[in-house]
Amino acid sequence: METEKKLCVLVVVILFFSSLVSAGKVEGELKVWHKVTLSFDGPQTSEQATPNPFTGYRLDVTFTGPSGQTYVVPGYYAANGDAANSSADTGNQWRAHLAPDENGKWQWKASFRKGNMVAVDGDPQAGQPAGYMDGTKGSFEIQASDKTGRDFRGKGMLQYVGKHH
């Protein structure tokens, strides 16, 4: 009986940590200046729901690069994850994008909050934790870009140099 209890607890712990590891799905070419998309399964909702997914929730992802640079990227409600092609207005997909500026290991941490007009509140602690991906974290490895020629991803960030064009 005692062995069965221990085995049951072990299975629950494994399932819990497995769900944390798969909490954010990293997609895209994992290269400098290429778009990296981080997708999450969040609350099932719709564009007309209450709370409204565009104002009643806020997803912020803090990305930290190999040199310690941090970028807080606002996320968004992506309906079913393919709304541009399917015209869906319901779903549970939430996303954030980053174009990493350096090779190496990048880390991320998600903050998912809910509350009245929390999406436009300047206080990062506004509202209350909304569960789902809130507090989840992970990492991914970025390689050098392989783009050349007219592809700007091979040239780095566009910068104003004080000249016309």
PDB file of N, CA and C in Angstrom, residues 26-109:
ATOM      1  N   VAL A  26       7.917  27.291 -28.440  1.00  0.00           N
ATOM      2  CA  VAL A  26       8.801  28.190 -29.184  1.00  0.00           C
ATOM      3  C   VAL A  26       8.807  27.758 -30.645  1.00  0.00           C
ATOM      4  N   GLU A  27       8.528  28.734 -31.538  1.00  0.00           N
ATOM      5  CA  GLU A  27       8.472  28.439 -32.965  1.00  0.00           C
ATOM      6  C   GLU A  27       9.254  29.480 -33.750  1.00  0.00           C
ATOM      7  N   GLY A  28       9.666  29.122 -34.954  1.00  0.00           N
ATOM      8  CA  GLY A  28      10.391  30.029 -35.835  1.00  0.00           C
ATOM      9  C   GLY A  28      11.818  29.560 -36.043  1.00  0.00           C
ATOM     10  N   GLU A  29      12.539  30.260 -36.928  1.00  0.00           N
ATOM     11  CA  GLU A  29      13.958  29.979 -37.122  1.00  0.00           C
ATOM     12  C   GLU A  29      14.703  30.592 -35.944  1.00  0.00           C
ATOM     13  N   LEU A  30      15.345  29.773 -35.159  1.00  0.00           N
ATOM     14  CA  LEU A  30      16.002  30.253 -33.941  1.00  0.00           C
ATOM     15  C   LEU A  30      17.369  30.833 -34.295  1.00  0.00           C
ATOM     16  N   LYS A  31      17.312  32.002 -34.964  1.00  0.00           N
ATOM     17  CA  LYS A  31      18.508  32.687 -35.428  1.00  0.00           C
ATOM     18  C   LYS A  31      18.391  34.171 -35.126  1.00  0.00           C
ATOM     19  N   VAL A  32      19.548  34.841 -35.030  1.00  0.00           N
ATOM     20  CA  VAL A  32      19.578  36.277 -34.752  1.00  0.00           C
ATOM     21  C   VAL A  32      18.757  37.027 -35.801  1.00  0.00           C
ATOM     22  N   TRP A  33      17.928  37.945 -35.329  1.00  0.00           N
ATOM     23  CA  TRP A  33      17.065  38.843 -36.111  1.00  0.00           C
ATOM     24  C   TRP A  33      15.903  38.145 -36.809  1.00  0.00           C
ATOM     25  N   HIS A  34      15.697  36.866 -36.584  1.00  0.00           N
ATOM     26  CA  HIS A  34      14.549  36.155 -37.139  1.00  0.00           C
ATOM     27  C   HIS A  34      13.418  36.186 -36.113  1.00  0.00           C
ATOM     28  N   LYS A  35      12.193  36.167 -36.586  1.00  0.00           N
ATOM     29  CA  LYS A  35      11.047  36.213 -35.666  1.00  0.00           C
ATOM     30  C   LYS A  35      10.907  34.880 -34.930  1.00  0.00           C
ATOM     31  N   VAL A  36      10.932  34.974 -33.612  1.00  0.00           N
ATOM     32  CA  VAL A  36      10.681  33.833 -32.739  1.00  0.00           C
ATOM     33  C   VAL A  36       9.314  34.059 -32.107  1.00  0.00           C
ATOM     34  N   THR A  37       8.463  33.057 -32.184  1.00  0.00           N
ATOM     35  CA  THR A  37       7.115  33.147 -31.630  1.00  0.00           C
ATOM     36  C   THR A  37       6.995  32.208 -30.444  1.00  0.00           C
ATOM     37  N   LEU A  38       6.473  32.738 -29.350  1.00  0.00           N
ATOM     38  CA  LEU A  38       6.207  31.951 -28.157  1.00  0.00           C
ATOM     39  C   LEU A  38       4.693  31.862 -28.018  1.00  0.00           C
ATOM     40  N   SER A  39       4.151  30.637 -28.088  1.00  0.00           N
ATOM     41  CA  SER A  39       2.700  30.421 -28.028  1.00  0.00           C
ATOM     42  C   SER A  39       2.319  29.690 -26.750  1.00  0.00           C
ATOM     43  N   PHE A  40       1.162  30.060 -26.223  1.00  0.00           N
ATOM     44  CA  PHE A  40       0.656  29.461 -24.987  1.00  0.00           C
ATOM     45  C   PHE A  40      -0.797  29.034 -25.172  1.00  0.00           C
ATOM     46  N   ASP A  41      -1.185  27.979 -24.451  1.00  0.00           N
ATOM     47  CA  ASP A  41      -2.585  27.630 -24.297  1.00  0.00           C
ATOM     48  C   ASP A  41      -3.097  28.407 -23.094  1.00  0.00           C
ATOM     49  N   GLY A  42      -4.056  29.301 -23.321  1.00  0.00           N
ATOM     50  CA  GLY A  42      -4.626  30.103 -22.253  1.00  0.00           C
ATOM     51  C   GLY A  42      -6.102  29.823 -22.114  1.00  0.00           C
ATOM     52  N   PRO A  43      -6.839  30.765 -21.554  1.00  0.00           N
ATOM     53  CA  PRO A  43      -8.282  30.548 -21.377  1.00  0.00           C
ATOM     54  C   PRO A  43      -9.010  30.512 -22.716  1.00  0.00           C
ATOM     55  N   GLN A  44      -9.951  29.610 -22.833  1.00  0.00           N
ATOM     56  CA  GLN A  44     -10.823  29.557 -24.012  1.00  0.00           C
ATOM     57  C   GLN A  44     -11.730  30.779 -23.949  1.00  0.00           C
ATOM     58  N   THR A  45     -11.719  31.602 -24.986  1.00  0.00           N
ATOM     59  CA  THR A  45     -12.497  32.837 -24.979  1.00  0.00           C
ATOM     60  C   THR A  45     -12.840  33.221 -26.412  1.00  0.00           C
ATOM     61  N   SER A  46     -13.460  34.380 -26.573  1.00  0.00           N
ATOM     62  CA  SER A  46     -13.789  34.873 -27.913  1.00  0.00           C
ATOM     63  C   SER A  46     -13.667  36.391 -27.923  1.00  0.00           C
ATOM     64  N   GLU A  47     -13.670  36.948 -29.118  1.00  0.00           N
ATOM     65  CA  GLU A  47     -13.518  38.398 -29.265  1.00  0.00           C
ATOM     66  C   GLU A  47     -14.628  39.182 -28.580  1.00  0.00           C
ATOM     67  N   GLN A  48     -15.801  38.590 -28.415  1.00  0.00           N
ATOM     68  CA  GLN A  48     -16.947  39.277 -27.808  1.00  0.00           C
ATOM     69  C   GLN A  48     -17.190  38.862 -26.363  1.00  0.00           C
ATOM     70  N   ALA A  49     -16.290  38.086 -25.784  1.00  0.00           N
ATOM     71  CA  ALA A  49     -16.492  37.534 -24.439  1.00  0.00           C
ATOM     72  C   ALA A  49     -16.324  38.597 -23.360  1.00  0.00           C
ATOM     73  N   THR A  50     -16.851  38.267 -22.185  1.00  0.00           N
ATOM     74  CA  THR A  50     -16.615  39.054 -20.982  1.00  0.00           C
ATOM     75  C   THR A  50     -15.948  38.119 -19.989  1.00  0.00           C
ATOM     76  N   PRO A  51     -14.738  38.408 -19.511  1.00  0.00           N
ATOM     77  CA  PRO A  51     -13.945  39.583 -19.842  1.00  0.00           C
ATOM     78  C   PRO A  51     -13.428  39.507 -21.282  1.00  0.00           C
ATOM     79  N   ASN A  52     -13.256  40.673 -21.861  1.00  0.00           N
ATOM     80  CA  ASN A  52     -12.774  40.764 -23.225  1.00  0.00           C
ATOM     81  C   ASN A  52     -11.286  40.400 -23.260  1.00  0.00           C
ATOM     82  N   PRO A  53     -10.868  39.518 -24.190  1.00  0.00           N
ATOM     83  CA  PRO A  53      -9.461  39.098 -24.197  1.00  0.00           C
ATOM     84  C   PRO A  53      -8.482  40.215 -24.546  1.00  0.00           C
ATOM     85  N   PHE A  54      -8.972  41.317 -25.121  1.00  0.00           N
ATOM     86  CA  PHE A  54      -8.088  42.411 -25.511  1.00  0.00           C
ATOM     87  C   PHE A  54      -7.920  43.467 -24.417  1.00  0.00           C
ATOM     88  N   THR A  55      -8.845  43.526 -23.468  1.00  0.00           N
ATOM     89  CA  THR A  55      -8.744  44.516 -22.401  1.00  0.00           C
ATOM     90  C   THR A  55      -8.723  43.893 -21.006  1.00  0.00           C
ATOM     91  N   GLY A  56      -9.339  42.741 -20.838  1.00  0.00           N
ATOM     92  CA  GLY A  56      -9.468  42.116 -19.521  1.00  0.00           C
ATOM     93  C   GLY A  56      -8.326  41.195 -19.146  1.00  0.00           C
ATOM     94  N   TYR A  57      -7.407  40.953 -20.071  1.00  0.00           N
ATOM     95  CA  TYR A  57      -6.227  40.130 -19.810  1.00  0.00           C
ATOM     96  C   TYR A  57      -4.993  40.871 -20.309  1.00  0.00           C
ATOM     97  N   ARG A  58      -3.846  40.580 -19.705  1.00  0.00           N
ATOM     98  CA  ARG A  58      -2.580  41.115 -20.217  1.00  0.00           C
ATOM     99  C   ARG A  58      -1.518  40.032 -20.114  1.00  0.00           C
ATOM    100  N   LEU A  59      -0.903  39.739 -21.265  1.00  0.00           N
ATOM    101  CA  LEU A  59       0.227  38.824 -21.333  1.00  0.00           C
ATOM    102  C   LEU A  59       1.479  39.648 -21.616  1.00  0.00           C
ATOM    103  N   ASP A  60       2.452  39.578 -20.729  1.00  0.00           N
ATOM    104  CA  ASP A  60       3.770  40.173 -20.949  1.00  0.00           C
ATOM    105  C   ASP A  60       4.793  39.053 -20.811  1.00  0.00           C
ATOM    106  N   VAL A  61       5.730  39.012 -21.759  1.00  0.00           N
ATOM    107  CA  VAL A  61       6.817  38.032 -21.678  1.00  0.00           C
ATOM    108  C   VAL A  61       8.123  38.797 -21.566  1.00  0.00           C
ATOM    109  N   THR A  62       8.884  38.503 -20.535  1.00  0.00           N
ATOM    110  CA  THR A  62      10.195  39.117 -20.355  1.00  0.00           C
ATOM    111  C   THR A  62      11.241  38.161 -20.916  1.00  0.00           C
ATOM    112  N   PHE A  63      11.929  38.640 -21.952  1.00  0.00           N
ATOM    113  CA  PHE A  63      13.006  37.872 -22.574  1.00  0.00           C
ATOM    114  C   PHE A  63      14.327  38.426 -22.059  1.00  0.00           C
ATOM    115  N   THR A  64      15.226  37.539 -21.655  1.00  0.00           N
ATOM    116  CA  THR A  64      16.550  37.934 -21.184  1.00  0.00           C
ATOM    117  C   THR A  64      17.590  37.254 -22.058  1.00  0.00           C
ATOM    118  N   GLY A  65      18.462  38.080 -22.656  1.00  0.00           N
ATOM    119  CA  GLY A  65      19.475  37.575 -23.571  1.00  0.00           C
ATOM    120  C   GLY A  65      20.752  37.151 -22.878  1.00  0.00           C
ATOM    121  N   PRO A  66      21.678  36.599 -23.669  1.00  0.00           N
ATOM    122  CA  PRO A  66      22.936  36.088 -23.120  1.00  0.00           C
ATOM    123  C   PRO A  66      23.778  37.146 -22.407  1.00  0.00           C
ATOM    124  N   SER A  67      23.665  38.395 -22.813  1.00  0.00           N
ATOM    125  CA  SER A  67      24.449  39.470 -22.174  1.00  0.00           C
ATOM    126  C   SER A  67      23.669  40.163 -21.066  1.00  0.00           C
ATOM    127  N   GLY A  68      22.496  39.648 -20.728  1.00  0.00           N
ATOM    128  CA  GLY A  68      21.700  40.225 -19.659  1.00  0.00           C
ATOM    129  C   GLY A  68      20.683  41.258 -20.115  1.00  0.00           C
ATOM    130  N   GLN A  69      20.635  41.566 -21.420  1.00  0.00           N
ATOM    131  CA  GLN A  69      19.640  42.510 -21.905  1.00  0.00           C
ATOM    132  C   GLN A  69      18.241  41.917 -21.728  1.00  0.00           C
ATOM    133  N   THR A  70      17.293  42.771 -21.337  1.00  0.00           N
ATOM    134  CA  THR A  70      15.920  42.304 -21.144  1.00  0.00           C
ATOM    135  C   THR A  70      14.970  43.111 -22.009  1.00  0.00           C
ATOM    136  N   TYR A  71      13.974  42.409 -22.516  1.00  0.00           N
ATOM    137  CA  TYR A  71      12.916  43.024 -23.313  1.00  0.00           C
ATOM    138  C   TYR A  71      11.583  42.506 -22.781  1.00  0.00           C
ATOM    139  N   VAL A  72      10.717  43.419 -22.375  1.00  0.00           N
ATOM    140  CA  VAL A  72       9.363  43.038 -21.967  1.00  0.00           C
ATOM    141  C   VAL A  72       8.479  43.214 -23.189  1.00  0.00           C
ATOM    142  N   VAL A  73       7.974  42.096 -23.689  1.00  0.00           N
ATOM    143  CA  VAL A  73       7.208  42.081 -24.936  1.00  0.00           C
ATOM    144  C   VAL A  73       5.741  41.816 -24.614  1.00  0.00           C
ATOM    145  N   PRO A  74       4.852  42.725 -25.034  1.00  0.00           N
ATOM    146  CA  PRO A  74       3.433  42.454 -24.816  1.00  0.00           C
ATOM    147  C   PRO A  74       2.958  41.328 -25.725  1.00  0.00           C
ATOM    148  N   GLY A  75       2.192  40.425 -25.147  1.00  0.00           N
ATOM    149  CA  GLY A  75       1.598  39.344 -25.919  1.00  0.00           C
ATOM    150  C   GLY A  75       0.202  39.723 -26.350  1.00  0.00           C
ATOM    151  N   TYR A  76      -0.458  38.816 -27.048  1.00  0.00           N
ATOM    152  CA  TYR A  76      -1.799  39.096 -27.555  1.00  0.00           C
ATOM    153  C   TYR A  76      -2.618  37.817 -27.670  1.00  0.00           C
ATOM    154  N   TYR A  77      -3.915  38.008 -27.719  1.00  0.00           N
ATOM    155  CA  TYR A  77      -4.869  36.915 -27.931  1.00  0.00           C
ATOM    156  C   TYR A  77      -4.867  36.574 -29.409  1.00  0.00           C
ATOM    157  N   ALA A  78      -4.608  35.316 -29.754  1.00  0.00           N
ATOM    158  CA  ALA A  78      -4.502  34.887 -31.146  1.00  0.00           C
ATOM    159  C   ALA A  78      -5.640  33.946 -31.557  1.00  0.00           C
ATOM    160  N   ALA A  79      -6.765  33.989 -30.859  1.00  0.00           N
ATOM    161  CA  ALA A  79      -7.938  33.136 -31.157  1.00  0.00           C
ATOM    162  C   ALA A  79      -7.500  31.676 -31.259  1.00  0.00           C
ATOM    163  N   ASN A  80      -7.687  31.049 -32.438  1.00  0.00           N
ATOM    164  CA  ASN A  80      -7.334  29.638 -32.592  1.00  0.00           C
ATOM    165  C   ASN A  80      -5.893  29.443 -33.063  1.00  0.00           C
ATOM    166  N   GLY A  81      -5.148  30.521 -33.203  1.00  0.00           N
ATOM    167  CA  GLY A  81      -3.771  30.444 -33.657  1.00  0.00           C
ATOM    168  C   GLY A  81      -3.611  30.540 -35.158  1.00  0.00           C
ATOM    169  N   ASP A  82      -4.719  30.545 -35.899  1.00  0.00           N
ATOM    170  CA  ASP A  82      -4.679  30.647 -37.359  1.00  0.00           C
ATOM    171  C   ASP A  82      -5.836  31.520 -37.850  1.00  0.00           C
ATOM    172  N   ALA A  83      -6.184  32.538 -37.086  1.00  0.00           N
ATOM    173  CA  ALA A  83      -7.354  33.365 -37.397  1.00  0.00           C
ATOM    174  C   ALA A  83      -7.208  34.106 -38.717  1.00  0.00           C
ATOM    175  N   ALA A  84      -5.987  34.429 -39.130  1.00  0.00           N
ATOM    176  CA  ALA A  84      -5.793  35.130 -40.404  1.00  0.00           C
ATOM    177  C   ALA A  84      -6.300  34.299 -41.572  1.00  0.00           C
ATOM    178  N   ASN A  85      -6.191  32.989 -41.462  1.00  0.00           N
ATOM    179  CA  ASN A  85      -6.644  32.107 -42.539  1.00  0.00           C
ATOM    180  C   ASN A  85      -8.025  31.512 -42.293  1.00  0.00           C
ATOM    181  N   SER A  86      -8.400  31.355 -41.032  1.00  0.00           N
ATOM    182  CA  SER A  86      -9.666  30.687 -40.716  1.00  0.00           C
ATOM    183  C   SER A  86     -10.787  31.651 -40.336  1.00  0.00           C
ATOM    184  N   SER A  87     -10.455  32.919 -40.098  1.00  0.00           N
ATOM    185  CA  SER A  87     -11.408  33.926 -39.628  1.00  0.00           C
ATOM    186  C   SER A  87     -12.012  33.580 -38.269  1.00  0.00           C
ATOM    187  N   ALA A  88     -11.339  32.738 -37.517  1.00  0.00           N
ATOM    188  CA  ALA A  88     -11.836  32.351 -36.198  1.00  0.00           C
ATOM    189  C   ALA A  88     -11.845  33.549 -35.264  1.00  0.00           C
ATOM    190  N   ASP A  89     -12.846  33.609 -34.410  1.00  0.00           N
ATOM    191  CA  ASP A  89     -12.873  34.650 -33.378  1.00  0.00           C
ATOM    192  C   ASP A  89     -12.943  34.041 -31.980  1.00  0.00           C
ATOM    193  N   THR A  90     -12.742  32.723 -31.900  1.00  0.00           N
ATOM    194  CA  THR A  90     -12.685  32.042 -30.615  1.00  0.00           C
ATOM    195  C   THR A  90     -11.445  31.152 -30.576  1.00  0.00           C
ATOM    196  N   GLY A  91     -11.007  30.848 -29.386  1.00  0.00           N
ATOM    197  CA  GLY A  91      -9.871  29.952 -29.218  1.00  0.00           C
ATOM    198  C   GLY A  91      -9.184  30.178 -27.901  1.00  0.00           C
ATOM    199  N   ASN A  92      -8.020  29.543 -27.743  1.00  0.00           N
ATOM    200  CA  ASN A  92      -7.284  29.654 -26.487  1.00  0.00           C
ATOM    201  C   ASN A  92      -5.796  29.940 -26.704  1.00  0.00           C
ATOM    202  N   GLN A  93      -5.440  30.462 -27.861  1.00  0.00           N
ATOM    203  CA  GLN A  93      -4.038  30.710 -28.169  1.00  0.00           C
ATOM    204  C   GLN A  93      -3.621  32.143 -27.839  1.00  0.00           C
ATOM    205  N   TRP A  94      -2.469  32.279 -27.197  1.00  0.00           N
ATOM    206  CA  TRP A  94      -1.900  33.571 -26.805  1.00  0.00           C
ATOM    207  C   TRP A  94      -0.454  33.569 -27.253  1.00  0.00           C
ATOM    208  N   ARG A  95       0.042  34.691 -27.797  1.00  0.00           N
ATOM    209  CA  ARG A  95       1.377  34.715 -28.390  1.00  0.00           C
ATOM    210  C   ARG A  95       2.155  35.975 -28.048  1.00  0.00           C
ATOM    211  N   ALA A  96       3.469  35.849 -28.152  1.00  0.00           N
ATOM    212  CA  ALA A  96       4.394  36.982 -28.083  1.00  0.00           C
ATOM    213  C   ALA A  96       5.512  36.699 -29.078  1.00  0.00           C
ATOM    214  N   HIS A  97       6.068  37.762 -29.663  1.00  0.00           N
ATOM    215  CA  HIS A  97       7.122  37.624 -30.673  1.00  0.00           C
ATOM    216  C   HIS A  97       8.370  38.384 -30.240  1.00  0.00           C
ATOM    217  N   LEU A  98       9.522  37.884 -30.669  1.00  0.00           N
ATOM    218  CA  LEU A  98      10.802  38.526 -30.406  1.00  0.00           C
ATOM    219  C   LEU A  98      11.704  38.301 -31.610  1.00  0.00           C
ATOM    220  N   ALA A  99      12.509  39.299 -31.949  1.00  0.00           N
ATOM    221  CA  ALA A  99      13.596  39.151 -32.925  1.00  0.00           C
ATOM    222  C   ALA A  99      14.892  39.276 -32.127  1.00  0.00           C
ATOM    223  N   PRO A 100      15.475  38.166 -31.690  1.00  0.00           N
ATOM    224  CA  PRO A 100      16.652  38.210 -30.824  1.00  0.00           C
ATOM    225  C   PRO A 100      17.829  38.919 -31.488  1.00  0.00           C
ATOM    226  N   ASP A 101      18.565  39.688 -30.698  1.00  0.00           N
ATOM    227  CA  ASP A 101      19.665  40.479 -31.237  1.00  0.00           C
ATOM    228  C   ASP A 101      21.036  39.906 -30.921  1.00  0.00           C
ATOM    229  N   GLU A 102      21.078  38.661 -30.398  1.00  0.00           N
ATOM    230  CA  GLU A 102      22.367  38.078 -30.039  1.00  0.00           C
ATOM    231  C   GLU A 102      22.286  36.556 -30.045  1.00  0.00           C
ATOM    232  N   ASN A 103      23.388  35.912 -30.444  1.00  0.00           N
ATOM    233  CA  ASN A 103      23.513  34.454 -30.353  1.00  0.00           C
ATOM    234  C   ASN A 103      23.568  34.040 -28.892  1.00  0.00           C
ATOM    235  N   GLY A 104      23.151  32.813 -28.634  1.00  0.00           N
ATOM    236  CA  GLY A 104      23.298  32.253 -27.297  1.00  0.00           C
ATOM    237  C   GLY A 104      21.972  31.860 -26.682  1.00  0.00           C
ATOM    238  N   LYS A 105      22.014  31.576 -25.400  1.00  0.00           N
ATOM    239  CA  LYS A 105      20.836  31.114 -24.666  1.00  0.00           C
ATOM    240  C   LYS A 105      19.986  32.295 -24.224  1.00  0.00           C
ATOM    241  N   TRP A 106      18.722  32.272 -24.602  1.00  0.00           N
ATOM    242  CA  TRP A 106      17.735  33.277 -24.187  1.00  0.00           C
ATOM    243  C   TRP A 106      16.778  32.621 -23.208  1.00  0.00           C
ATOM    244  N   GLN A 107      16.398  33.376 -22.193  1.00  0.00           N
ATOM    245  CA  GLN A 107      15.420  32.891 -21.227  1.00  0.00           C
ATOM    246  C   GLN A 107      14.173  33.753 -21.303  1.00  0.00           C
ATOM    247  N   TRP A 108      13.036  33.178 -20.962  1.00  0.00           N
ATOM    248  CA  TRP A 108      11.781  33.931 -20.956  1.00  0.00           C
ATOM    249  C   TRP A 108      10.981  33.583 -19.701  1.00  0.00           C
ATOM    250  N   LYS A 109      10.158  34.556 -19.320  1.00  0.00           N
ATOM    251  CA  LYS A 109       9.217  34.349 -18.217  1.00  0.00           C
ATOM    252  C   LYS A 109       7.934  35.082 -18.551  1.00  0.00           C
TER     253      LYS A 109
END
